[in-house]
mmCIF file of C-alpha atoms and ligand atoms in Angstrom:
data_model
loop_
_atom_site.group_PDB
_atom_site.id
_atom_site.type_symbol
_atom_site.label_atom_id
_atom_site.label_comp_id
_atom_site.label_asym_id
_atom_site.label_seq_id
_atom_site.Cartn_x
_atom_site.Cartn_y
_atom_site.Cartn_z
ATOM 1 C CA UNK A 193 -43.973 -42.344 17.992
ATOM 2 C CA UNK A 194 -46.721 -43.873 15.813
ATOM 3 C CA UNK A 195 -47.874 -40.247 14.496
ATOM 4 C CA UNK A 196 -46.006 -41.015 10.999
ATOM 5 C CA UNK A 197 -47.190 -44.473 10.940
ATOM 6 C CA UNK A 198 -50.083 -45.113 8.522
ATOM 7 C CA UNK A 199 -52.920 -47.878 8.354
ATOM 8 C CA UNK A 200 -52.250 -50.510 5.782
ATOM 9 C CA UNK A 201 -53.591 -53.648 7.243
ATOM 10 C CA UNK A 202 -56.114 -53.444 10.768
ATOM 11 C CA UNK A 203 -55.483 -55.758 13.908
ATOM 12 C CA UNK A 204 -59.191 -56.940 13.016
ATOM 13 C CA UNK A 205 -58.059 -58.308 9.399
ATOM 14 C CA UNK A 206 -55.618 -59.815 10.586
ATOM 15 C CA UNK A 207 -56.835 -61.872 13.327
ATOM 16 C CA UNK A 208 -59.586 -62.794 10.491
ATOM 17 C CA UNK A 209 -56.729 -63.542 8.241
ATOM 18 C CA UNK A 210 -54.883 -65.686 10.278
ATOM 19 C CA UNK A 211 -57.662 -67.855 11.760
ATOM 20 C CA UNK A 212 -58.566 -68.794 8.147
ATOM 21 C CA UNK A 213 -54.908 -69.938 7.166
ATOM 22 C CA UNK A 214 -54.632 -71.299 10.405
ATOM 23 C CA UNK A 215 -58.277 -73.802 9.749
ATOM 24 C CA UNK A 216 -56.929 -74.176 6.098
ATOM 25 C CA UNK A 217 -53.407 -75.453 7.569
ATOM 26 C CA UNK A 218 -55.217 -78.063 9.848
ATOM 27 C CA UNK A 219 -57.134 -79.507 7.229
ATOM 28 C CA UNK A 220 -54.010 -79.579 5.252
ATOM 29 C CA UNK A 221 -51.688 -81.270 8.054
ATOM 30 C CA UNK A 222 -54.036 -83.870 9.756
ATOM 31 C CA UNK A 223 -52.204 -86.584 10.998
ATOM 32 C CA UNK A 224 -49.213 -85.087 9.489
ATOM 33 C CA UNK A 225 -47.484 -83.789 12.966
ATOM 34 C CA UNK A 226 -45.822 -80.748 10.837
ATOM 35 C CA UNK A 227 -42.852 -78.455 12.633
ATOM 36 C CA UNK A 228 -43.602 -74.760 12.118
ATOM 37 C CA UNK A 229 -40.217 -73.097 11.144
ATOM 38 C CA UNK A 230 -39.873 -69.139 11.273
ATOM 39 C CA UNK A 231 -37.159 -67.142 11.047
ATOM 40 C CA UNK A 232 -36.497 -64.585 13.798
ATOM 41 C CA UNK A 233 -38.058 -62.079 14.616
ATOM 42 C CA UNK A 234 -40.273 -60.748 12.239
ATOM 43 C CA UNK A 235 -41.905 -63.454 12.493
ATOM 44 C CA UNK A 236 -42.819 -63.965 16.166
ATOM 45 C CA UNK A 237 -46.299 -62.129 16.332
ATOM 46 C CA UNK A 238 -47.859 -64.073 13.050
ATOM 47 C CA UNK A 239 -46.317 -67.338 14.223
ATOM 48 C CA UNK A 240 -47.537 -66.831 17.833
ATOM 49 C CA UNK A 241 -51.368 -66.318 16.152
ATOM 50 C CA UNK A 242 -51.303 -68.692 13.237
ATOM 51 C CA UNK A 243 -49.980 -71.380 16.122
ATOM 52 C CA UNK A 244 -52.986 -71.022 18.234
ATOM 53 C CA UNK A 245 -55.369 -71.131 15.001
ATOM 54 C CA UNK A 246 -54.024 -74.558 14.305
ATOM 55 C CA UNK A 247 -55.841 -77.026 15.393
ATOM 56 C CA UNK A 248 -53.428 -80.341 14.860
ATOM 57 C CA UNK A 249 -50.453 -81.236 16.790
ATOM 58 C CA UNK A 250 -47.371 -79.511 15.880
ATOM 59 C CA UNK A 251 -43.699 -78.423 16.832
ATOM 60 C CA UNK A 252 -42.123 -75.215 16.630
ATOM 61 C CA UNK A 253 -38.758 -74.645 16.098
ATOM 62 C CA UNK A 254 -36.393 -71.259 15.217
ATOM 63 C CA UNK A 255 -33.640 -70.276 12.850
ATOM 64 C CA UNK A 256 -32.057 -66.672 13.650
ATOM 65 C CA UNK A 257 -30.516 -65.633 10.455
ATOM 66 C CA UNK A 258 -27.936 -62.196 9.599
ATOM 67 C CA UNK A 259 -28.552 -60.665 5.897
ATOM 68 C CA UNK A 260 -25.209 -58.700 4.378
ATOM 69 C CA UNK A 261 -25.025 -56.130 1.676
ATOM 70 C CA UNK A 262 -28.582 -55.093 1.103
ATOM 71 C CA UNK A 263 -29.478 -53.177 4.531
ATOM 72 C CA UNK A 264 -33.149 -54.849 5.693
ATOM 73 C CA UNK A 265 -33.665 -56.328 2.525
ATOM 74 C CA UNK A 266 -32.206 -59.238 0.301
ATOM 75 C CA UNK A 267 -28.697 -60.231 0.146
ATOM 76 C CA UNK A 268 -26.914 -62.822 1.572
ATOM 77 C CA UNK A 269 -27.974 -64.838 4.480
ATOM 78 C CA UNK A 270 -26.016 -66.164 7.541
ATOM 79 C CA UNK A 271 -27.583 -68.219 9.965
ATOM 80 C CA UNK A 272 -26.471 -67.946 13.038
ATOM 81 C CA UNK A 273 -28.959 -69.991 15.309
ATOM 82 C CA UNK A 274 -29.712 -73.143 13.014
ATOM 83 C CA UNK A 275 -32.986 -75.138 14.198
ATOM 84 C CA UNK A 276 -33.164 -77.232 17.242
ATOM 85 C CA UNK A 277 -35.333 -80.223 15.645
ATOM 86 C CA UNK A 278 -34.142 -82.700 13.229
ATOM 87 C CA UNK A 279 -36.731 -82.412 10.050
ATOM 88 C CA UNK A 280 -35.279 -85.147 7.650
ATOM 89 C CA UNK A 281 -38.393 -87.077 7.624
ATOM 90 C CA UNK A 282 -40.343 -84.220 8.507
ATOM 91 C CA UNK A 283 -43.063 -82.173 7.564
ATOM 92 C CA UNK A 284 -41.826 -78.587 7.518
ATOM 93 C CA UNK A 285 -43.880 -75.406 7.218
ATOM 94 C CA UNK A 286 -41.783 -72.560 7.196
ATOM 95 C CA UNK A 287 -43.661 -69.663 8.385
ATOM 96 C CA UNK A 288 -42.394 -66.037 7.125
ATOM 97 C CA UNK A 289 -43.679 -62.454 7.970
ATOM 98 C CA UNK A 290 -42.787 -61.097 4.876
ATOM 99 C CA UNK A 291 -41.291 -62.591 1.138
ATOM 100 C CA UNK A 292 -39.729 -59.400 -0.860
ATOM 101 C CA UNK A 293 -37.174 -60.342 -3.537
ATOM 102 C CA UNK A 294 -37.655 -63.472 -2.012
ATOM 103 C CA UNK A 295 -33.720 -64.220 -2.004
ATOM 104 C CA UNK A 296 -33.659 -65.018 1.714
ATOM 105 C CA UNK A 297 -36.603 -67.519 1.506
ATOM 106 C CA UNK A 298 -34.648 -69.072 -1.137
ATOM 107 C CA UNK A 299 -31.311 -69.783 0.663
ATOM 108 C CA UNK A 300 -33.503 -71.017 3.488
ATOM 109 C CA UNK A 301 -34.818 -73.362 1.677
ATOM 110 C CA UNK A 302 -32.461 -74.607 -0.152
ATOM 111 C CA UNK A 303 -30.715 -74.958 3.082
ATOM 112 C CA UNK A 304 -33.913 -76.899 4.790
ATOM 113 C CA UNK A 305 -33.986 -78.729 1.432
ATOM 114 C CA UNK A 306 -30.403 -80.721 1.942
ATOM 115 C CA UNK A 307 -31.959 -82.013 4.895
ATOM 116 C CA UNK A 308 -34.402 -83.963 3.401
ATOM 117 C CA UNK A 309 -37.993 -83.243 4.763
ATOM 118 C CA UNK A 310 -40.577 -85.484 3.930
ATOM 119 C CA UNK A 311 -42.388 -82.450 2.684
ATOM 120 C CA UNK A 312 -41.087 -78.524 3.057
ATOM 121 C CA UNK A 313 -43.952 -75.943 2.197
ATOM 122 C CA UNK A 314 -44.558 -72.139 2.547
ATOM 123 C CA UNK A 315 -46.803 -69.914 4.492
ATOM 124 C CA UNK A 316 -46.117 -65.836 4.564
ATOM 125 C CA UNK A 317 -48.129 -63.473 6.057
ATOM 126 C CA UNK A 318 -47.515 -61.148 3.147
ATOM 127 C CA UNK A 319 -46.181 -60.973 0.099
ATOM 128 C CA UNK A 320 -44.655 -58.321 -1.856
ATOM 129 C CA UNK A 321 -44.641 -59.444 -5.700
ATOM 130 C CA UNK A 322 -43.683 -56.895 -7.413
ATOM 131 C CA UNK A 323 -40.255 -56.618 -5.564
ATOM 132 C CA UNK A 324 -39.859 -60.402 -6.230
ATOM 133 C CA UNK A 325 -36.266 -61.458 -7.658
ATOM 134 C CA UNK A 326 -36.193 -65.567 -6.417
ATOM 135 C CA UNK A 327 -39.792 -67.232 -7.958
ATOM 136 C CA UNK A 328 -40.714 -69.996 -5.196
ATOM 137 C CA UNK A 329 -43.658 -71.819 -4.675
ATOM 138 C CA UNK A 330 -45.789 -70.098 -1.775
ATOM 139 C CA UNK A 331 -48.763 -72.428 -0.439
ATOM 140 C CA UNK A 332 -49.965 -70.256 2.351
ATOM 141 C CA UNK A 333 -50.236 -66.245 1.533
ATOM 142 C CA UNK A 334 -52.097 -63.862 4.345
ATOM 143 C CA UNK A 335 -52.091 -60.520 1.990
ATOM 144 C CA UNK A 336 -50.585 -59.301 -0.809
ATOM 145 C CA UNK A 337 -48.955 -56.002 -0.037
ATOM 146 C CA UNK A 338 -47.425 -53.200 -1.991
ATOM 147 C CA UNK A 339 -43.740 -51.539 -2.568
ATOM 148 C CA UNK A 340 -43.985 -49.492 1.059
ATOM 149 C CA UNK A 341 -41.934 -50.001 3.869
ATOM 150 C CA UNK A 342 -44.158 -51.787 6.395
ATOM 151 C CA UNK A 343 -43.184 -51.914 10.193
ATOM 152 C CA UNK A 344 -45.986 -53.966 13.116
ATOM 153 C CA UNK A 345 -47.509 -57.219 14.131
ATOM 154 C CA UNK A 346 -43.650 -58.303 14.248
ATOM 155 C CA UNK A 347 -41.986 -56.431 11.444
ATOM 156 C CA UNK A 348 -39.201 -53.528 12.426
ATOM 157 C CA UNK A 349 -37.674 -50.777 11.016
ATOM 158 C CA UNK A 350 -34.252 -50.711 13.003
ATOM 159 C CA UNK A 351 -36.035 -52.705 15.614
ATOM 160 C CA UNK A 352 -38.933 -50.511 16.655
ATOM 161 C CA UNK A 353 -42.961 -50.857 15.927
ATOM 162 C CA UNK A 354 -42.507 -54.716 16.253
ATOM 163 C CA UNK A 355 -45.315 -54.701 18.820
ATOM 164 C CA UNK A 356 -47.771 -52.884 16.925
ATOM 165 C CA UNK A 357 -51.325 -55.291 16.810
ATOM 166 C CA UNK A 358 -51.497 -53.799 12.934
ATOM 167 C CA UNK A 359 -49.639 -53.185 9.682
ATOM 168 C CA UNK A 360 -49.087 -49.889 9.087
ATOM 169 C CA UNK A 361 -46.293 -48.207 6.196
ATOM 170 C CA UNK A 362 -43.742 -45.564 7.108
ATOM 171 C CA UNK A 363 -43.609 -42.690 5.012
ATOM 172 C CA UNK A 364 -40.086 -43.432 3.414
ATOM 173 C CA UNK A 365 -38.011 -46.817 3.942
ATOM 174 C CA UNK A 366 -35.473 -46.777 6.463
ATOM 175 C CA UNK A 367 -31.452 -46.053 5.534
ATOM 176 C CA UNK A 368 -29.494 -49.823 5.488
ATOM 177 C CA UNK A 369 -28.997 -50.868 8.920
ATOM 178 C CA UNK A 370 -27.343 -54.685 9.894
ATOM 179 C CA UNK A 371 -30.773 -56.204 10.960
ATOM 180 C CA UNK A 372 -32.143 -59.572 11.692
HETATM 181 P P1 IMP B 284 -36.289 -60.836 0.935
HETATM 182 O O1 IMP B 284 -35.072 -61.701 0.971
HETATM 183 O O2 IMP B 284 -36.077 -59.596 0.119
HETATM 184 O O3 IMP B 284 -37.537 -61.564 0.510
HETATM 185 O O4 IMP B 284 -36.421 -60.301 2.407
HETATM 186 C C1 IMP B 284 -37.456 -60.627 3.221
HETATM 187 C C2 IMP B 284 -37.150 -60.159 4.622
HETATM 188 O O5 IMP B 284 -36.816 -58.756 4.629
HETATM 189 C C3 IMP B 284 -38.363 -60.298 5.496
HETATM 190 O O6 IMP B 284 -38.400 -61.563 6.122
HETATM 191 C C4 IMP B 284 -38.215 -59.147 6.466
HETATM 192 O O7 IMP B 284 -37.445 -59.546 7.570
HETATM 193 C C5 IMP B 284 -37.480 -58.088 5.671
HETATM 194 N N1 IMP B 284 -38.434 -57.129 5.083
HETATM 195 C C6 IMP B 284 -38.795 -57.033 3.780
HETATM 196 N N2 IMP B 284 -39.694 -56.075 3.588
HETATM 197 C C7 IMP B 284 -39.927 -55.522 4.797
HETATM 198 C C8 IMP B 284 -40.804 -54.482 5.257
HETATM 199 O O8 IMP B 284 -41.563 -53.844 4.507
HETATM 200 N N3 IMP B 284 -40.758 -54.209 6.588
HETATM 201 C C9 IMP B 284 -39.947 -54.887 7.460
HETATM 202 N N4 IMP B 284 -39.138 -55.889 7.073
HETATM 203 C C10 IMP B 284 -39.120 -56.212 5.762
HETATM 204 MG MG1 MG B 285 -38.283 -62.404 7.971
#
């Protein structure tokens, strides 16, 4: 199944990756109680690691989101689990996997926005400039990553390869498929 699949980013780099933004993130957010916000599911892997690299007390909370007319990327956003926690007054952290055109972080926050935080910033894992349609400020970035179709450590290409400990690219992107 993985024979296709080649190396882009190793578990090791990663990990390393991750425990630095998560020490940079608790210096940031002392005595700031943030609430980490990420978007299911391609999330879940990074958030699970940068959670446990933070060393300050925060929440976690989900948003589960459906994107129309662009197949897995772009387009227009739906959510259809909204968070659990209030965050007017909050500091929010919204944690991403990936930022491509960057059209969906930019509804989301727009949408997080109108709720009045005390404070709403962003950490991705990766981030894929060249593609990048919405400009938004990014605090946290793990790697910048180029134009190929990148499936592991949470990301899917028609839900498979999520479990994956690394990055790796597939040789061609995937056909449009409704995804989440
Ligand atoms: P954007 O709105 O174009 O920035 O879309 C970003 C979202 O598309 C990410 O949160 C991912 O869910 C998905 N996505 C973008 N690029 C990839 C990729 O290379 N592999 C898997 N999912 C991706
Ligand atoms: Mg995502």
């Amino acid at each position: 199944m993985n024979n296709n699949i080649s190396l882009v980013i190793g578990e090791d780099d990663l990990q390393r990756r991750v425990r630095e933004l998560g020490a940079e993130i608790s210096r940031d957010y002392a005595d700031r109680n943030p609430i980490l916000v990420a978007v299911l599911k391609g999330s879940f892997v990074f958030l699970a690691d940068l959670a446990r690299a933070i060393t300050v007390p925060v929440n976690i909370d989900f948003m589960a989101i459906t994107r129309y007319g662009a197949g897995t990327r772009g387009g227009v956003v739906r959510i259809e689990k909204d968070l659990d926690l209030a965050i007017t007054g909050r500091e929010v952290l919204f944690v991403e996997d990936i930022v491509d055109t960057g059209l969906t972080l930019a509804y989301l926050v727009r949408s997080l926005q109108a709720r009045e935080p005390a404070g709403l910033a962003v950490c991705t894992l990766l981030d894929r400039r060249v593609r990048r349609l919405a400009n938004l400020p990014i605090r946290y970035t793990g790697f910048e990553v180029p134009d190929r179709f990148l499936v592991g450590y949470g990301l899917d290409s028609r839900e498979n390869y999520r479990h994956l400990p690394f990055l790796g690219a597939l040789p061609e992107e995937p056909k449009p498929a409704k995804q989440s």
